[in-house]
Amino acid sequence: MSARNLFFGKDLLSQISEFYHELKRMAVESKTPIEEEAEKEERAVLQEGCSNVSAAGDSGGITIDLFWFLKPCSYLYCLFYGICVAQLHAQLLITGSLSHSPPTTCLLKCLTEVSSTPHYYFLGFFSRILDPSTFQWNTIIWAYSSCHFPQESLNLLDLGRANGACYIDRQEKVVSWTTIIRGLVKSRFVDDARKLFNEMPVRKVVSWTSLIADHAKDGRASEAIRVFKEMMFENVEPDTIAMVAVLSACVQLQDLKLGKCLHQIVIDKRIGVNNNLAVALINMYVKGGSIKSARHIFDSMNNKITPAWNAIIDGYCKIDNIDITRSLFEKMNAPDIISFNSMITRYIHGGRLKEAL
């Protein structure tokens, strides 16, 4: 791409304006509960002055919400996204928007989301920001920890603390620590993440939940359960997201007794059971072999989402009750590939090949 096209490419920016709304919808549908919670904090930081930033020049004054551009585009690990980010960088340069904090923050986040961006490039960009905000420090720290540079991310955390970016009212700001811990776990430096977690001066439920969820994703279900028990011992009240995280670990262990204890915690502490938690409980009971309990939770749901249908269908498939399975499948409004695969597999295992076809 020529320099002129990079700076004045109307067609590409027009495409961005047209497709980012669809990407926004896709991103919203694919977010996990923990990602939803993390996004709330990002949105709060970026909201003021960030929405409807105009990428003007010869582009025709195309206006986009940079926050919603960078969030869904993080799902596009392709050259096209890298070109879009480069052009956004150029457009913000020629319009002078980089002198404002929100566009700078958005672009920094974009740069760190592009897998092909050399780490020294976004570090160089970051080093030119005067008085970086806490969110900007978090972004660069996360980028380094996600790029398998654990020592560098730890050094940046220390530097941020030295510059006062991680302090609020003499207390350590939890988000910086949680950011680097999640990055370390994502890079499979789980032991380093746990060591850093133990050093945290303030450990709120979001930090505990992040560690529990990341241990579960890494296949360390027993460790995730142990962390949850520590959290309870320290009198940190679990929320809905924390219960979803620990139940995912329980599902891996297929420990019905433990699962019932976790369900009792939900009841005793009157934790709100949203769709995500209901699905987690159904999965736990299905994997533990208690289809009756799973069905009770399923029937109590006011809005039965597709993952809930799939979970209960999977449960009846496991006990070879193909008639109930078929009945549930036919009641679904929008069966997906998981629903069809469950039915086809059960028909094949039951020797009913014609119905499978």
Short mmCIF file of C-alpha atoms in Angstrom, two decimals:
data_model
loop_
_atom_site.label_atom_id
_atom_site.label_comp_id
_atom_site.label_asym_id
_atom_site.label_seq_id
_atom_site.Cartn_x
_atom_site.Cartn_y
_atom_site.Cartn_z
CA MET A 1 0.00 0.00 0.00
CA SER A 2 1.41 3.40 -1.00
CA ALA A 3 1.93 6.21 1.52
CA ARG A 4 -0.84 8.27 -0.09
CA ASN A 5 -3.29 5.37 0.04
CA LEU A 6 -2.39 4.79 3.65
CA PHE A 7 -3.14 8.39 4.57
CA PHE A 8 -6.06 9.10 2.27
CA GLY A 9 -7.57 5.68 1.54
CA LYS A 10 -11.25 6.52 1.37
CA ASP A 11 -12.37 3.06 0.29
CA LEU A 12 -10.81 1.25 3.21
CA LEU A 13 -12.16 3.67 5.80
CA SER A 14 -15.56 3.42 4.13
CA GLN A 15 -15.41 -0.34 4.56
CA ILE A 16 -14.48 0.11 8.21
CA SER A 17 -17.49 2.36 8.72
CA GLU A 18 -19.79 -0.19 7.07
CA PHE A 19 -18.62 -3.40 8.69
CA TYR A 20 -17.73 -2.37 12.22
CA HIS A 21 -21.41 -2.40 13.27
CA GLU A 22 -21.69 -6.04 12.23
CA LEU A 23 -18.44 -6.85 14.01
CA LYS A 24 -19.79 -5.16 17.13
CA ARG A 25 -22.79 -7.49 17.09
CA MET A 26 -20.56 -10.54 16.62
CA ALA A 27 -18.28 -9.49 19.47
CA VAL A 28 -21.17 -8.92 21.87
CA GLU A 29 -22.60 -12.37 21.13
CA SER A 30 -19.27 -14.15 21.67
CA LYS A 31 -18.17 -12.49 24.93
CA THR A 32 -17.77 -14.57 28.09
CA PRO A 33 -19.12 -13.26 31.42
CA ILE A 34 -15.61 -12.38 32.60
CA GLU A 35 -14.89 -10.52 29.35
CA GLU A 36 -18.17 -8.63 29.78
CA GLU A 37 -17.10 -7.50 33.24
CA ALA A 38 -13.64 -6.47 32.04
CA GLU A 39 -15.17 -4.52 29.17
CA LYS A 40 -17.27 -2.44 31.56
CA GLU A 41 -14.09 -1.04 33.06
CA GLU A 42 -12.52 -0.44 29.66
CA ARG A 43 -15.66 1.29 28.47
CA ALA A 44 -15.75 3.56 31.52
CA VAL A 45 -12.17 4.66 30.88
CA LEU A 46 -12.63 5.24 27.16
CA GLN A 47 -16.17 6.60 27.12
CA GLU A 48 -15.51 10.30 27.61
CA GLY A 49 -14.39 11.91 24.39
CA CYS A 50 -13.71 8.60 22.67
CA SER A 51 -17.00 7.88 20.95
CA ASN A 52 -17.61 9.32 17.50
CA VAL A 53 -14.02 10.40 16.91
CA SER A 54 -13.88 11.60 13.32
CA ALA A 55 -11.25 10.25 10.97
CA ALA A 56 -11.54 13.14 8.54
CA GLY A 57 -9.09 14.43 5.91
CA ASP A 58 -9.88 13.17 2.40
CA SER A 59 -11.84 10.25 3.82
CA GLY A 60 -15.12 12.13 3.58
CA GLY A 61 -15.46 12.75 7.30
CA ILE A 62 -16.21 9.14 8.21
CA THR A 63 -17.13 8.88 11.87
CA ILE A 64 -16.76 5.72 13.92
CA ASP A 65 -16.76 4.79 17.59
CA LEU A 66 -13.13 3.82 18.12
CA PHE A 67 -13.90 1.74 21.19
CA TRP A 68 -16.32 -0.45 19.28
CA PHE A 69 -13.90 -0.59 16.37
CA LEU A 70 -11.03 -2.00 18.41
CA LYS A 71 -13.11 -4.44 20.48
CA PRO A 72 -14.67 -6.52 17.67
CA CYS A 73 -11.60 -6.22 15.50
CA SER A 74 -9.60 -8.07 18.14
CA TYR A 75 -11.30 -11.18 16.72
CA LEU A 76 -9.81 -10.60 13.27
CA TYR A 77 -6.28 -11.99 13.28
CA CYS A 78 -5.62 -11.09 9.68
CA LEU A 79 -3.61 -8.75 7.49
CA PHE A 80 -6.71 -6.69 6.69
CA TYR A 81 -7.08 -5.70 10.34
CA GLY A 82 -3.41 -4.70 10.49
CA ILE A 83 -3.91 -2.44 7.46
CA CYS A 84 -7.00 -0.90 9.06
CA VAL A 85 -5.07 -0.11 12.23
CA ALA A 86 -2.19 1.38 10.23
CA GLN A 87 -4.60 3.60 8.34
CA LEU A 88 -6.32 4.69 11.53
CA HIS A 89 -2.90 5.61 12.92
CA ALA A 90 -2.18 7.69 9.83
CA GLN A 91 -5.59 9.39 9.88
CA LEU A 92 -5.24 10.33 13.54
CA LEU A 93 -1.79 11.75 12.82
CA ILE A 94 -2.92 14.05 10.02
CA THR A 95 -6.01 15.22 11.92
CA GLY A 96 -4.04 15.92 15.09
CA SER A 97 -6.24 13.61 17.14
CA LEU A 98 -3.25 11.90 18.76
CA SER A 99 -2.86 14.92 21.01
CA HIS A 100 -6.04 13.78 22.79
CA SER A 101 -5.93 10.95 25.31
CA PRO A 102 -8.94 8.81 24.23
CA PRO A 103 -7.88 8.33 20.57
CA THR A 104 -4.31 7.63 21.73
CA THR A 105 -5.60 5.01 24.15
CA CYS A 106 -7.76 3.40 21.47
CA LEU A 107 -4.92 3.26 18.97
CA LEU A 108 -2.55 1.79 21.56
CA LYS A 109 -5.11 -0.91 22.25
CA CYS A 110 -5.51 -1.54 18.51
CA LEU A 111 -1.75 -1.87 18.03
CA THR A 112 -1.43 -4.40 20.84
CA GLU A 113 -4.30 -6.45 19.38
CA VAL A 114 -2.51 -6.94 16.04
CA SER A 115 -0.51 -10.15 16.39
CA SER A 116 1.94 -9.06 13.69
CA THR A 117 2.86 -5.81 15.47
CA PRO A 118 6.44 -6.05 16.84
CA HIS A 119 6.48 -5.51 20.59
CA TYR A 120 9.08 -2.76 20.23
CA TYR A 121 6.69 -0.83 17.94
CA PHE A 122 3.87 -0.47 20.43
CA LEU A 123 6.41 0.10 23.21
CA GLY A 124 7.87 2.94 21.15
CA PHE A 125 4.39 4.36 20.63
CA PHE A 126 3.69 4.05 24.35
CA SER A 127 6.96 5.77 25.30
CA ARG A 128 5.82 8.90 23.40
CA ILE A 129 2.65 9.27 25.47
CA LEU A 130 2.98 12.04 28.04
CA ASP A 131 1.80 10.98 31.49
CA PRO A 132 0.17 7.63 30.50
CA SER A 133 -3.10 6.77 32.22
CA THR A 134 -3.63 3.65 34.33
CA PHE A 135 -5.54 2.04 31.46
CA GLN A 136 -2.67 2.78 29.05
CA TRP A 137 -0.22 1.18 31.47
CA ASN A 138 -2.54 -1.82 31.74
CA THR A 139 -2.69 -2.11 27.96
CA ILE A 140 1.07 -2.18 27.45
CA ILE A 141 1.58 -4.54 30.41
CA TRP A 142 -1.05 -6.93 29.08
CA ALA A 143 0.47 -6.78 25.59
CA TYR A 144 3.90 -7.81 26.87
CA SER A 145 2.58 -10.56 29.11
CA SER A 146 0.50 -11.91 26.19
CA CYS A 147 3.55 -11.86 23.89
CA HIS A 148 5.43 -14.26 26.16
CA PHE A 149 7.60 -11.57 27.75
CA PRO A 150 6.76 -12.19 31.44
CA GLN A 151 9.87 -10.52 32.83
CA GLU A 152 9.36 -7.41 30.70
CA SER A 153 5.72 -7.19 31.80
CA LEU A 154 6.78 -7.42 35.44
CA ASN A 155 9.38 -4.70 34.85
CA LEU A 156 6.71 -2.48 33.29
CA LEU A 157 4.44 -3.08 36.27
CA ASP A 158 7.22 -1.96 38.62
CA LEU A 159 7.84 1.09 36.42
CA GLY A 160 4.14 1.94 36.43
CA ARG A 161 4.04 1.68 40.20
CA ALA A 162 7.10 3.91 40.48
CA ASN A 163 5.34 6.51 38.33
CA GLY A 164 2.22 6.38 40.48
CA ALA A 165 0.05 4.84 37.76
CA CYS A 166 -1.02 1.96 39.99
CA TYR A 167 -1.91 3.92 43.10
CA ILE A 168 -5.24 5.35 44.15
CA ASP A 169 -5.67 6.81 47.67
CA ARG A 170 -2.52 5.03 48.87
CA GLN A 171 -3.90 1.66 47.80
CA GLU A 172 -2.64 -0.40 44.89
CA LYS A 173 -5.02 -0.24 41.95
CA VAL A 174 -6.14 -3.83 41.46
CA VAL A 175 -6.67 -3.67 37.71
CA SER A 176 -2.94 -3.42 36.86
CA TRP A 177 -2.15 -6.53 38.87
CA THR A 178 -5.12 -8.44 37.47
CA THR A 179 -4.15 -7.47 33.93
CA ILE A 180 -0.65 -8.87 34.19
CA ILE A 181 -1.82 -12.00 36.05
CA ARG A 182 -4.29 -12.81 33.26
CA GLY A 183 -1.60 -12.20 30.65
CA LEU A 184 0.84 -14.50 32.45
CA VAL A 185 -1.73 -17.29 32.68
CA LYS A 186 -2.66 -16.84 29.02
CA SER A 187 1.01 -17.27 28.17
CA ARG A 188 1.09 -20.43 30.32
CA PHE A 189 3.22 -18.84 33.06
CA VAL A 190 0.69 -19.98 35.65
CA ASP A 191 3.14 -20.37 38.52
CA ASP A 192 4.49 -16.85 37.98
CA ALA A 193 0.92 -15.57 37.90
CA ARG A 194 0.15 -17.24 41.22
CA LYS A 195 3.30 -15.81 42.79
CA LEU A 196 2.35 -12.29 41.69
CA PHE A 197 -1.21 -12.83 42.91
CA ASN A 198 0.11 -13.72 46.37
CA GLU A 199 1.97 -10.39 46.44
CA MET A 200 -1.15 -8.32 45.71
CA PRO A 201 -1.86 -5.91 48.59
CA VAL A 202 -5.58 -5.78 47.74
CA ARG A 203 -7.33 -8.84 46.33
CA LYS A 204 -10.90 -8.15 45.31
CA VAL A 205 -13.38 -10.60 43.86
CA VAL A 206 -12.47 -9.67 40.27
CA SER A 207 -8.84 -10.69 40.91
CA TRP A 208 -9.82 -13.97 42.54
CA THR A 209 -12.30 -14.71 39.76
CA SER A 210 -9.71 -14.03 37.07
CA LEU A 211 -7.24 -16.44 38.67
CA ILE A 212 -9.91 -19.13 39.15
CA ALA A 213 -11.12 -18.84 35.55
CA ASP A 214 -7.62 -18.82 34.09
CA HIS A 215 -6.60 -21.90 36.11
CA ALA A 216 -9.72 -23.69 34.86
CA LYS A 217 -8.97 -22.74 31.24
CA ASP A 218 -5.41 -23.99 31.67
CA GLY A 219 -6.71 -27.40 32.77
CA ARG A 220 -5.78 -26.88 36.42
CA ALA A 221 -9.23 -27.57 37.79
CA SER A 222 -8.05 -28.70 41.23
CA GLU A 223 -5.95 -25.56 41.60
CA ALA A 224 -8.94 -23.44 40.56
CA ILE A 225 -11.04 -25.06 43.29
CA ARG A 226 -8.27 -24.47 45.83
CA VAL A 227 -8.11 -20.78 44.91
CA PHE A 228 -11.89 -20.52 45.33
CA LYS A 229 -11.67 -22.06 48.80
CA GLU A 230 -8.95 -19.56 49.71
CA MET A 231 -11.18 -16.74 48.52
CA MET A 232 -14.02 -17.96 50.73
CA PHE A 233 -11.64 -18.36 53.69
CA GLU A 234 -10.60 -14.71 53.31
CA ASN A 235 -14.28 -13.69 53.43
CA VAL A 236 -14.35 -12.39 49.86
CA GLU A 237 -17.95 -12.74 48.73
CA PRO A 238 -18.28 -14.58 45.39
CA ASP A 239 -20.48 -13.09 42.71
CA THR A 240 -22.24 -14.63 39.72
CA ILE A 241 -19.12 -14.52 37.54
CA ALA A 242 -16.99 -16.16 40.23
CA MET A 243 -19.49 -19.00 40.55
CA VAL A 244 -19.51 -19.55 36.78
CA ALA A 245 -15.71 -19.75 36.85
CA VAL A 246 -15.48 -22.25 39.71
CA LEU A 247 -18.30 -24.39 38.29
CA SER A 248 -16.36 -24.71 35.03
CA ALA A 249 -13.54 -26.26 37.08
CA CYS A 250 -16.02 -28.52 38.86
CA VAL A 251 -17.31 -29.75 35.50
CA GLN A 252 -13.78 -30.81 34.54
CA LEU A 253 -13.48 -32.83 37.76
CA GLN A 254 -17.02 -34.27 37.39
CA ASP A 255 -17.35 -33.95 41.16
CA LEU A 256 -21.09 -33.98 41.90
CA LYS A 257 -20.64 -33.62 45.66
CA LEU A 258 -18.53 -30.51 45.21
CA GLY A 259 -20.97 -29.20 42.62
CA LYS A 260 -23.88 -29.52 45.05
CA CYS A 261 -21.87 -27.60 47.66
CA LEU A 262 -21.24 -24.82 45.14
CA HIS A 263 -24.94 -24.74 44.25
CA GLN A 264 -25.76 -24.44 47.95
CA ILE A 265 -23.41 -21.44 48.19
CA VAL A 266 -25.39 -19.80 45.39
CA ILE A 267 -28.62 -20.41 47.32
CA ASP A 268 -27.32 -19.43 50.77
CA LYS A 269 -25.67 -16.22 49.59
CA ARG A 270 -28.60 -15.37 47.33
CA ILE A 271 -26.37 -14.96 44.32
CA GLY A 272 -28.37 -13.96 41.28
CA VAL A 273 -28.76 -16.83 38.84
CA ASN A 274 -28.52 -15.36 35.35
CA ASN A 275 -28.46 -17.41 32.15
CA ASN A 276 -24.70 -18.01 32.30
CA LEU A 277 -24.82 -19.32 35.85
CA ALA A 278 -27.88 -21.45 35.08
CA VAL A 279 -26.05 -23.06 32.15
CA ALA A 280 -23.00 -23.66 34.36
CA LEU A 281 -25.18 -25.40 36.95
CA ILE A 282 -26.92 -27.51 34.29
CA ASN A 283 -23.56 -28.57 32.86
CA MET A 284 -22.29 -29.44 36.33
CA TYR A 285 -25.28 -31.67 37.10
CA VAL A 286 -25.20 -33.26 33.65
CA LYS A 287 -21.51 -34.11 33.94
CA GLY A 288 -22.12 -35.37 37.49
CA GLY A 289 -24.89 -37.68 36.31
CA SER A 290 -27.81 -35.93 38.03
CA ILE A 291 -30.15 -35.27 35.11
CA LYS A 292 -33.10 -34.66 37.44
CA SER A 293 -31.38 -31.69 39.11
CA ALA A 294 -30.21 -30.40 35.74
CA ARG A 295 -33.76 -30.55 34.38
CA HIS A 296 -35.11 -28.71 37.43
CA ILE A 297 -32.76 -25.78 36.80
CA PHE A 298 -33.50 -25.86 33.07
CA ASP A 299 -37.26 -25.75 33.66
CA SER A 300 -36.87 -22.81 36.06
CA MET A 301 -35.21 -20.65 33.40
CA ASN A 302 -37.47 -17.93 32.02
CA ASN A 303 -35.31 -17.31 28.96
CA LYS A 304 -33.86 -20.60 27.78
CA ILE A 305 -30.81 -19.72 25.70
CA THR A 306 -29.29 -22.13 23.18
CA PRO A 307 -26.38 -23.27 25.44
CA ALA A 308 -28.96 -24.29 28.07
CA TRP A 309 -30.87 -26.38 25.51
CA ASN A 310 -27.63 -27.98 24.34
CA ALA A 311 -26.58 -28.80 27.90
CA ILE A 312 -29.85 -30.51 28.83
CA ILE A 313 -30.03 -32.33 25.48
CA ASP A 314 -26.49 -33.59 26.08
CA GLY A 315 -27.60 -34.82 29.49
CA TYR A 316 -30.45 -36.90 28.09
CA CYS A 317 -28.18 -38.18 25.34
CA LYS A 318 -25.80 -39.52 27.99
CA ILE A 319 -28.55 -41.59 29.60
CA ASP A 320 -29.78 -42.82 26.19
CA ASN A 321 -33.24 -41.29 26.54
CA ILE A 322 -33.60 -40.50 22.88
CA ASP A 323 -37.33 -39.77 22.99
CA ILE A 324 -37.00 -36.92 25.49
CA THR A 325 -33.91 -35.75 23.65
CA ARG A 326 -35.87 -35.56 20.40
CA SER A 327 -38.76 -33.78 22.12
CA LEU A 328 -36.43 -31.12 23.54
CA PHE A 329 -34.66 -30.71 20.22
CA GLU A 330 -37.95 -30.08 18.41
CA LYS A 331 -38.88 -27.37 20.93
CA MET A 332 -35.73 -25.38 20.25
CA ASN A 333 -36.26 -22.13 18.38
CA ALA A 334 -32.76 -21.96 16.93
CA PRO A 335 -30.75 -25.20 17.16
CA ASP A 336 -27.10 -24.78 16.28
CA ILE A 337 -24.39 -27.17 15.09
CA ILE A 338 -23.87 -28.46 18.64
CA SER A 339 -27.56 -29.35 18.89
CA PHE A 340 -27.53 -31.20 15.56
CA ASN A 341 -24.29 -33.02 16.39
CA SER A 342 -25.74 -34.25 19.69
CA MET A 343 -28.83 -35.62 17.97
CA ILE A 344 -26.97 -37.21 15.08
CA THR A 345 -24.43 -38.84 17.41
CA ARG A 346 -27.16 -40.26 19.64
CA TYR A 347 -29.10 -41.67 16.67
CA ILE A 348 -25.95 -43.30 15.29
CA HIS A 349 -25.04 -44.83 18.66
CA GLY A 350 -28.60 -46.10 18.96
CA GLY A 351 -28.46 -47.74 15.55
CA ARG A 352 -31.11 -45.45 14.07
CA LEU A 353 -29.16 -44.41 11.00
CA LYS A 354 -32.17 -43.36 8.92
CA GLU A 355 -33.25 -40.80 11.52
CA ALA A 356 -29.67 -39.57 11.81
CA LEU A 357 -29.73 -38.77 8.11
#
